[in-house]
PDB file of C-alpha atoms and ligand atoms in Angstrom:
ATOM      1  CA  MET A   1      75.823  92.184 128.921  1.00 69.00           C
ATOM      2  CA  LYS A   2      79.304  91.936 127.473  1.00 81.00           C
ATOM      3  CA  ARG A   3      80.555  94.879 125.423  1.00 92.00           C
ATOM      4  CA  LEU A   4      83.946  93.469 124.431  1.00 96.00           C
ATOM      5  CA  ARG A   5      84.914  93.843 120.761  1.00 97.00           C
ATOM      6  CA  VAL A   6      87.455  91.493 119.222  1.00 98.00           C
ATOM      7  CA  ALA A   7      88.832  92.183 115.719  1.00 98.00           C
ATOM      8  CA  ILE A   8      90.515  89.329 113.857  1.00 98.00           C
ATOM      9  CA  ASP A   9      92.145  90.078 110.496  1.00 97.00           C
ATOM     10  CA  GLY A  10      94.461  88.220 108.172  1.00 96.00           C
ATOM     11  CA  PRO A  11      94.851  86.611 104.757  1.00 94.00           C
ATOM     12  CA  ALA A  12      92.658  83.827 103.361  1.00 89.00           C
ATOM     13  CA  GLY A  13      93.188  80.443 104.997  1.00 89.00           C
ATOM     14  CA  ALA A  14      94.958  81.729 108.127  1.00 93.00           C
ATOM     15  CA  GLY A  15      92.247  80.105 110.259  1.00 91.00           C
ATOM     16  CA  LYS A  16      90.270  83.273 111.015  1.00 94.00           C
ATOM     17  CA  SER A  17      86.722  81.952 110.860  1.00 91.00           C
ATOM     18  CA  THR A  18      87.374  78.718 112.796  1.00 92.00           C
ATOM     19  CA  ILE A  19      89.258  80.598 115.494  1.00 96.00           C
ATOM     20  CA  ALA A  20      86.907  83.610 115.622  1.00 96.00           C
ATOM     21  CA  ARG A  21      83.902  81.303 115.983  1.00 94.00           C
ATOM     22  CA  ARG A  22      85.566  79.407 118.825  1.00 96.00           C
ATOM     23  CA  VAL A  23      86.540  82.600 120.661  1.00 97.00           C
ATOM     24  CA  ALA A  24      82.984  83.949 120.307  1.00 95.00           C
ATOM     25  CA  GLU A  25      81.549  80.702 121.611  1.00 94.00           C
ATOM     26  CA  ALA A  26      83.910  80.597 124.601  1.00 95.00           C
ATOM     27  CA  LEU A  27      83.046  84.170 125.610  1.00 95.00           C
ATOM     28  CA  GLY A  28      79.340  84.172 124.706  1.00 92.00           C
ATOM     29  CA  LEU A  29      79.839  86.884 122.056  1.00 93.00           C
ATOM     30  CA  LEU A  30      78.323  87.202 118.604  1.00 92.00           C
ATOM     31  CA  TYR A  31      80.484  86.073 115.681  1.00 93.00           C
ATOM     32  CA  VAL A  32      80.343  88.245 112.557  1.00 94.00           C
ATOM     33  CA  ASP A  33      82.011  86.824 109.427  1.00 94.00           C
ATOM     34  CA  THR A  34      82.513  89.871 107.202  1.00 95.00           C
ATOM     35  CA  GLY A  35      84.006  87.801 104.355  1.00 95.00           C
ATOM     36  CA  ALA A  36      80.602  86.103 104.085  1.00 95.00           C
ATOM     37  CA  MET A  37      79.014  89.511 103.431  1.00 96.00           C
ATOM     38  CA  TYR A  38      81.408  90.242 100.526  1.00 97.00           C
ATOM     39  CA  ARG A  39      80.813  86.727  99.237  1.00 96.00           C
ATOM     40  CA  ALA A  40      77.030  87.189  99.384  1.00 97.00           C
ATOM     41  CA  ILE A  41      77.204  90.367  97.282  1.00 97.00           C
ATOM     42  CA  THR A  42      79.542  88.597  94.842  1.00 97.00           C
ATOM     43  CA  TRP A  43      77.184  85.645  94.506  1.00 97.00           C
ATOM     44  CA  THR A  44      74.285  88.013  93.823  1.00 97.00           C
ATOM     45  CA  ALA A  45      76.320  89.846  91.168  1.00 97.00           C
ATOM     46  CA  LEU A  46      77.118  86.550  89.427  1.00 97.00           C
ATOM     47  CA  GLN A  47      73.457  85.495  89.607  1.00 96.00           C
ATOM     48  CA  GLU A  48      72.359  88.762  88.044  1.00 95.00           C
ATOM     49  CA  GLY A  49      75.033  88.640  85.347  1.00 96.00           C
ATOM     50  CA  VAL A  50      76.841  91.719  86.692  1.00 96.00           C
ATOM     51  CA  ASP A  51      80.513  91.703  85.644  1.00 95.00           C
ATOM     52  CA  PRO A  52      82.728  91.641  88.815  1.00 91.00           C
ATOM     53  CA  SER A  53      84.954  94.289  87.187  1.00 90.00           C
ATOM     54  CA  ASP A  54      82.058  96.674  86.438  1.00 94.00           C
ATOM     55  CA  ALA A  55      82.348  99.036  89.436  1.00 94.00           C
ATOM     56  CA  PRO A  56      79.347 101.294  88.628  1.00 96.00           C
ATOM     57  CA  ALA A  57      77.051  98.278  88.143  1.00 97.00           C
ATOM     58  CA  LEU A  58      78.304  96.790  91.432  1.00 96.00           C
ATOM     59  CA  ALA A  59      77.700 100.092  93.216  1.00 94.00           C
ATOM     60  CA  GLY A  60      74.115 100.025  91.931  1.00 94.00           C
ATOM     61  CA  LEU A  61      73.716  96.466  93.137  1.00 94.00           C
ATOM     62  CA  ALA A  62      75.063  97.305  96.615  1.00 91.00           C
ATOM     63  CA  ASN A  63      72.467 100.046  97.023  1.00 89.00           C
ATOM     64  CA  ARG A  64      69.638  97.949  95.654  1.00 93.00           C
ATOM     65  CA  VAL A  65      69.997  94.714  97.601  1.00 94.00           C
ATOM     66  CA  HIS A  66      68.900  94.163 101.164  1.00 94.00           C
ATOM     67  CA  LEU A  67      71.614  92.242 103.020  1.00 94.00           C
ATOM     68  CA  GLU A  68      70.966  90.816 106.454  1.00 90.00           C
ATOM     69  CA  LEU A  69      73.146  88.870 108.828  1.00 87.00           C
ATOM     70  CA  ARG A  70      71.028  86.614 111.005  1.00 87.00           C
ATOM     71  CA  PRO A  71      72.812  85.133 114.022  1.00 79.00           C
ATOM     72  CA  GLU A  72      72.182  81.424 114.321  1.00 79.00           C
ATOM     73  CA  GLY A  73      73.854  78.922 116.617  1.00 73.00           C
ATOM     74  CA  GLU A  74      77.581  79.628 116.662  1.00 67.00           C
ATOM     75  CA  GLY A  75      77.562  81.671 113.484  1.00 72.00           C
ATOM     76  CA  ALA A  76      75.331  83.748 111.309  1.00 80.00           C
ATOM     77  CA  ARG A  77      73.539  83.176 108.045  1.00 91.00           C
ATOM     78  CA  VAL A  78      73.504  85.743 105.270  1.00 94.00           C
ATOM     79  CA  TRP A  79      70.221  86.655 103.638  1.00 96.00           C
ATOM     80  CA  ILE A  80      69.894  88.686 100.458  1.00 96.00           C
ATOM     81  CA  ASN A  81      66.489  90.089  99.562  1.00 94.00           C
ATOM     82  CA  GLY A  82      64.781  87.604 101.899  1.00 94.00           C
ATOM     83  CA  ARG A  83      66.689  84.527 100.658  1.00 95.00           C
ATOM     84  CA  ASP A  84      69.263  82.562 102.665  1.00 96.00           C
ATOM     85  CA  VAL A  85      72.342  82.525 100.403  1.00 96.00           C
ATOM     86  CA  THR A  86      74.733  80.964 102.966  1.00 94.00           C
ATOM     87  CA  PRO A  87      74.993  77.613 101.094  1.00 92.00           C
ATOM     88  CA  PHE A  88      76.446  79.319  97.995  1.00 94.00           C
ATOM     89  CA  LEU A  89      79.155  81.435  99.610  1.00 93.00           C
ATOM     90  CA  ARG A  90      82.051  78.955  99.280  1.00 87.00           C
ATOM     91  CA  ASP A  91      81.354  78.209  95.621  1.00 89.00           C
ATOM     92  CA  PRO A  92      84.732  78.423  93.777  1.00 86.00           C
ATOM     93  CA  ARG A  93      83.221  80.903  91.270  1.00 93.00           C
ATOM     94  CA  VAL A  94      82.413  83.228  94.160  1.00 95.00           C
ATOM     95  CA  THR A  95      85.908  82.770  95.643  1.00 90.00           C
ATOM     96  CA  ARG A  96      87.471  83.685  92.296  1.00 91.00           C
ATOM     97  CA  ALA A  97      85.450  86.893  91.887  1.00 95.00           C
ATOM     98  CA  VAL A  98      85.196  88.155  95.465  1.00 95.00           C
ATOM     99  CA  SER A  99      88.448  90.159  95.659  1.00 92.00           C
ATOM    100  CA  ALA A 100      87.473  92.268  92.638  1.00 93.00           C
ATOM    101  CA  VAL A 101      84.049  92.954  94.139  1.00 95.00           C
ATOM    102  CA  ALA A 102      85.526  93.741  97.580  1.00 94.00           C
ATOM    103  CA  GLY A 103      87.831  96.312  95.960  1.00 92.00           C
ATOM    104  CA  VAL A 104      84.928  98.510  94.802  1.00 94.00           C
ATOM    105  CA  PRO A 105      84.683 101.544  97.140  1.00 93.00           C
ATOM    106  CA  ALA A 106      80.854 101.713  97.065  1.00 94.00           C
ATOM    107  CA  ILE A 107      80.629  98.059  98.086  1.00 95.00           C
ATOM    108  CA  ARG A 108      83.090  98.564 100.936  1.00 95.00           C
ATOM    109  CA  MET A 109      81.216 101.637 102.146  1.00 94.00           C
ATOM    110  CA  ARG A 110      77.930  99.760 102.306  1.00 94.00           C
ATOM    111  CA  MET A 111      79.412  96.677 104.015  1.00 95.00           C
ATOM    112  CA  THR A 112      81.397  98.796 106.495  1.00 96.00           C
ATOM    113  CA  GLU A 113      78.215 100.660 107.449  1.00 94.00           C
ATOM    114  CA  LEU A 114      76.419  97.396 108.247  1.00 92.00           C
ATOM    115  CA  GLN A 115      79.443  96.033 110.142  1.00 95.00           C
ATOM    116  CA  ARG A 116      79.727  99.207 112.249  1.00 96.00           C
ATOM    117  CA  GLU A 117      76.138  98.730 113.387  1.00 93.00           C
ATOM    118  CA  TRP A 118      77.189  95.388 114.891  1.00 90.00           C
ATOM    119  CA  ALA A 119      80.348  96.956 116.327  1.00 93.00           C
ATOM    120  CA  ARG A 120      78.328  99.714 118.032  1.00 94.00           C
ATOM    121  CA  ARG A 121      76.256  97.155 119.918  1.00 91.00           C
ATOM    122  CA  GLY A 122      79.476  95.558 121.192  1.00 90.00           C
ATOM    123  CA  GLY A 123      79.789  91.977 122.352  1.00 94.00           C
ATOM    124  CA  VAL A 124      81.224  90.828 119.005  1.00 95.00           C
ATOM    125  CA  VAL A 125      84.071  88.901 117.481  1.00 96.00           C
ATOM    126  CA  MET A 126      84.405  90.100 113.909  1.00 96.00           C
ATOM    127  CA  ASP A 127      86.785  88.669 111.335  1.00 96.00           C
ATOM    128  CA  GLY A 128      87.895  90.026 107.956  1.00 96.00           C
ATOM    129  CA  ARG A 129      90.674  92.070 106.391  1.00 95.00           C
ATOM    130  CA  ASP A 130      90.059  95.622 107.661  1.00 96.00           C
ATOM    131  CA  ILE A 131      88.281  95.113 110.971  1.00 97.00           C
ATOM    132  CA  GLY A 132      91.042  96.383 113.269  1.00 97.00           C
ATOM    133  CA  THR A 133      92.012  99.195 110.889  1.00 96.00           C
ATOM    134  CA  ALA A 134      88.741 100.511 109.406  1.00 96.00           C
ATOM    135  CA  VAL A 135      85.591  98.850 110.766  1.00 97.00           C
ATOM    136  CA  MET A 136      86.280  98.892 114.513  1.00 97.00           C
ATOM    137  CA  PRO A 137      89.646 100.523 115.137  1.00 97.00           C
ATOM    138  CA  GLU A 138      88.430 101.049 118.724  1.00 96.00           C
ATOM    139  CA  ALA A 139      88.200  97.259 119.385  1.00 97.00           C
ATOM    140  CA  GLU A 140      89.654  96.302 122.761  1.00 97.00           C
ATOM    141  CA  VAL A 141      91.405  93.224 121.325  1.00 98.00           C
ATOM    142  CA  LYS A 142      92.978  93.074 117.862  1.00 98.00           C
ATOM    143  CA  VAL A 143      94.620  90.062 116.329  1.00 98.00           C
ATOM    144  CA  PHE A 144      96.334  89.590 112.967  1.00 97.00           C
ATOM    145  CA  LEU A 145      96.442  85.897 112.029  1.00 97.00           C
ATOM    146  CA  THR A 146      98.847  84.595 109.408  1.00 95.00           C
ATOM    147  CA  ALA A 147     100.237  81.262 108.232  1.00 96.00           C
ATOM    148  CA  SER A 148     102.593  80.228 105.434  1.00 96.00           C
ATOM    149  CA  LEU A 149     101.100  80.145 101.932  1.00 96.00           C
ATOM    150  CA  ALA A 150     101.685  76.376 101.700  1.00 95.00           C
ATOM    151  CA  GLU A 151      99.845  75.725 104.963  1.00 95.00           C
ATOM    152  CA  ARG A 152      96.954  78.009 104.052  1.00 95.00           C
ATOM    153  CA  ALA A 153      96.600  76.302 100.655  1.00 96.00           C
ATOM    154  CA  LYS A 154      96.613  72.877 102.319  1.00 94.00           C
ATOM    155  CA  ARG A 155      93.815  73.934 104.688  1.00 92.00           C
ATOM    156  CA  ARG A 156      91.750  75.371 101.808  1.00 90.00           C
ATOM    157  CA  VAL A 157      92.114  72.131  99.822  1.00 93.00           C
ATOM    158  CA  GLU A 158      90.933  70.094 102.823  1.00 91.00           C
ATOM    159  CA  GLU A 159      87.998  72.457 103.359  1.00 86.00           C
ATOM    160  CA  LEU A 160      86.946  72.335  99.695  1.00 86.00           C
ATOM    161  CA  ARG A 161      87.176  68.534  99.604  1.00 90.00           C
ATOM    162  CA  ARG A 162      85.116  68.249 102.797  1.00 89.00           C
ATOM    163  CA  GLN A 163      82.463  70.353 101.108  1.00 82.00           C
ATOM    164  CA  GLY A 164      82.514  68.062  98.076  1.00 86.00           C
ATOM    165  CA  HIS A 165      84.270  70.442  95.625  1.00 83.00           C
ATOM    166  CA  ALA A 166      86.912  68.801  93.405  1.00 86.00           C
ATOM    167  CA  CYS A 167      90.100  70.884  93.315  1.00 89.00           C
ATOM    168  CA  ASP A 168      93.662  71.017  92.041  1.00 94.00           C
ATOM    169  CA  PRO A 169      96.025  71.896  94.977  1.00 95.00           C
ATOM    170  CA  ASP A 170      98.424  73.889  92.751  1.00 96.00           C
ATOM    171  CA  GLN A 171      95.566  75.967  91.410  1.00 94.00           C
ATOM    172  CA  VAL A 172      94.228  76.568  94.944  1.00 93.00           C
ATOM    173  CA  GLU A 173      97.678  77.834  96.001  1.00 95.00           C
ATOM    174  CA  ARG A 174      97.986  80.093  92.943  1.00 95.00           C
ATOM    175  CA  GLU A 175      94.510  81.544  93.483  1.00 92.00           C
ATOM    176  CA  LEU A 176      95.191  82.110  97.175  1.00 92.00           C
ATOM    177  CA  ALA A 177      98.408  84.002  96.372  1.00 93.00           C
ATOM    178  CA  GLU A 178      96.547  86.075  93.791  1.00 92.00           C
ATOM    179  CA  ARG A 179      93.754  86.880  96.272  1.00 89.00           C
ATOM    180  CA  ASP A 180      96.332  87.929  98.902  1.00 91.00           C
ATOM    181  CA  ARG A 181      97.949  90.191  96.342  1.00 91.00           C
ATOM    182  CA  ALA A 182      94.637  91.787  95.316  1.00 89.00           C
ATOM    183  CA  ASP A 183      93.441  92.208  98.935  1.00 88.00           C
ATOM    184  CA  THR A 184      96.762  93.767  99.976  1.00 91.00           C
ATOM    185  CA  ALA A 185      97.199  96.028  96.956  1.00 90.00           C
ATOM    186  CA  ARG A 186      93.748  97.604  96.760  1.00 88.00           C
ATOM    187  CA  ASP A 187      93.374 101.336  97.413  1.00 88.00           C
ATOM    188  CA  VAL A 188      90.503 101.234  99.913  1.00 88.00           C
ATOM    189  CA  SER A 189      91.011  99.492 103.279  1.00 88.00           C
ATOM    190  CA  PRO A 190      93.676  97.039 102.115  1.00 89.00           C
ATOM    191  CA  LEU A 191      94.639  93.984 104.114  1.00 91.00           C
ATOM    192  CA  VAL A 192      97.204  95.342 106.543  1.00 92.00           C
ATOM    193  CA  ARG A 193      98.067  94.645 110.168  1.00 95.00           C
ATOM    194  CA  ALA A 194      96.928  97.370 112.583  1.00 95.00           C
ATOM    195  CA  PRO A 195      99.985  98.568 114.534  1.00 96.00           C
ATOM    196  CA  ASP A 196      98.301  97.559 117.805  1.00 97.00           C
ATOM    197  CA  ALA A 197      97.198  94.088 116.618  1.00 98.00           C
ATOM    198  CA  ARG A 198      98.846  90.986 118.115  1.00 97.00           C
ATOM    199  CA  LEU A 199     100.522  89.037 115.291  1.00 97.00           C
ATOM    200  CA  ILE A 200      99.864  85.305 115.562  1.00 97.00           C
ATOM    201  CA  ASP A 201     101.396  82.880 113.067  1.00 96.00           C
ATOM    202  CA  THR A 202      99.209  79.755 113.041  1.00 95.00           C
ATOM    203  CA  THR A 203     101.592  77.656 110.886  1.00 95.00           C
ATOM    204  CA  GLY A 204     101.934  74.263 112.564  1.00 93.00           C
ATOM    205  CA  ARG A 205      99.817  75.311 115.551  1.00 94.00           C
ATOM    206  CA  ASP A 206      96.591  73.687 116.604  1.00 94.00           C
ATOM    207  CA  VAL A 207      93.368  75.645 116.860  1.00 95.00           C
ATOM    208  CA  ASP A 208      93.053  75.161 120.635  1.00 97.00           C
ATOM    209  CA  SER A 209      96.362  76.821 121.442  1.00 97.00           C
ATOM    210  CA  VAL A 210      95.597  79.855 119.241  1.00 98.00           C
ATOM    211  CA  VAL A 211      92.131  80.182 120.799  1.00 98.00           C
ATOM    212  CA  ARG A 212      93.699  80.051 124.275  1.00 98.00           C
ATOM    213  CA  GLU A 213      96.199  82.776 123.340  1.00 98.00           C
ATOM    214  CA  ILE A 214      93.377  85.077 122.174  1.00 98.00           C
ATOM    215  CA  LEU A 215      91.255  84.334 125.262  1.00 98.00           C
ATOM    216  CA  THR A 216      94.226  85.373 127.400  1.00 97.00           C
ATOM    217  CA  LEU A 217      94.323  88.711 125.543  1.00 97.00           C
ATOM    218  CA  CYS A 218      90.576  89.168 126.197  1.00 97.00           C
ATOM    219  CA  ARG A 219      90.647  88.342 129.897  1.00 95.00           C
ATOM    220  CA  PRO A 220      91.668  91.795 131.275  1.00 94.00           C
ATOM    221  CA  PHE A 221      88.740  93.391 129.436  1.00 92.00           C
ATOM    222  CA  LEU A 222      86.209  90.925 130.824  1.00 88.00           C
ATOM    223  CA  ARG A 223      86.732  91.894 134.436  1.00 78.00           C
ATOM    224  CA  GLY A 224      83.573  93.601 135.544  1.00 67.00           C
ATOM    225  CA  GLU A 225      81.660  92.150 132.595  1.00 66.00           C
ATOM    226  CA  GLY A 226      80.455  89.114 134.486  1.00 55.00           C
ATOM    227  CA  GLU A 227      83.550  86.872 134.008  1.00 53.00           C
TER     228      GLU A 227
HETATM  229  O1   DC B   1      87.561  85.624 104.535  1.00 82.16           O
HETATM  230  P1   DC B   1      86.991  85.257 103.173  1.00 82.16           P
HETATM  231  O2   DC B   1      87.894  84.377 102.357  1.00 82.16           O
HETATM  232  O3   DC B   1      85.611  84.686 103.264  1.00 82.16           O
HETATM  233  O4   DC B   1      86.864  86.664 102.403  1.00 82.16           O
HETATM  234  C1   DC B   1      86.439  86.752 101.077  1.00 82.16           C
HETATM  235  C2   DC B   1      87.001  87.993 100.402  1.00 82.16           C
HETATM  236  O5   DC B   1      86.346  89.152 100.884  1.00 82.16           O
HETATM  237  C3   DC B   1      88.477  88.241 100.559  1.00 82.16           C
HETATM  238  O6   DC B   1      89.217  87.850  99.406  1.00 82.16           O
HETATM  239  C4   DC B   1      88.629  89.718 100.753  1.00 82.16           C
HETATM  240  C5   DC B   1      87.256  90.214 101.033  1.00 82.16           C
HETATM  241  N1   DC B   1      87.100  90.795 102.370  1.00 82.16           N
HETATM  242  C6   DC B   1      87.409  92.103 102.532  1.00 82.16           C
HETATM  243  O7   DC B   1      87.863  92.740 101.586  1.00 82.16           O
HETATM  244  N2   DC B   1      87.207  92.717 103.734  1.00 82.16           N
HETATM  245  C7   DC B   1      86.730  92.018 104.775  1.00 82.16           C
HETATM  246  N3   DC B   1      86.521  92.647 105.941  1.00 82.16           N
HETATM  247  C8   DC B   1      86.425  90.644 104.640  1.00 82.16           C
HETATM  248  C9   DC B   1      86.639  90.054 103.423  1.00 82.16           C
END
């Protein structure tokens, strides 16, 4: 069984989930999308009428809900209290509120605990903002993916349109910049590159070449693991 742990961090729209999923698939590892966990909690808060800026109420919610990540196919689905909430995670209302929710220390503590359980088992590719710095600093391979703001906004617009959400490109770019700012400026586990993470700028690069670059980084650690 493979024990390799791959941490992929970076700002919104840098290509993390597409690339992390492809790397996991190529190596037969589990893909854990930690952004989906923060989105699931945010969606639940909105459903229950909890204000995303009400930290004590969010802390209560984090301790009350049962969040499960169920691997399926190439990814995983997120269940909250026995309900599959995966279809709601990309809702623009969730995207707008998620940074505030992810900045609440009690929420981060709970999510980090769950993510470390996956990390302990090994054999994972995990993507997020604090994976290489806080969740699994001991990961064998760490990558920090970036791309220009304009390129990331363009990708987000295409993704939203594919999913049938109408959107204004200027607003998407503004919201992305605001989310970067909030994710980078927060006190607990901010978005920051781990000193030992490989920096990869995906601007103008195709997915295949980035996946190949990461697989090359993984190769030395797979010797003796059945590769
Ligand atoms: O990757 P994403 O867009 O689905 O992430 C949604 C939000 O969750 C993002 O704005 C920041 C937060 N997040 C986080 O704080 N830590 C993580 N490990 C993953 C996501």
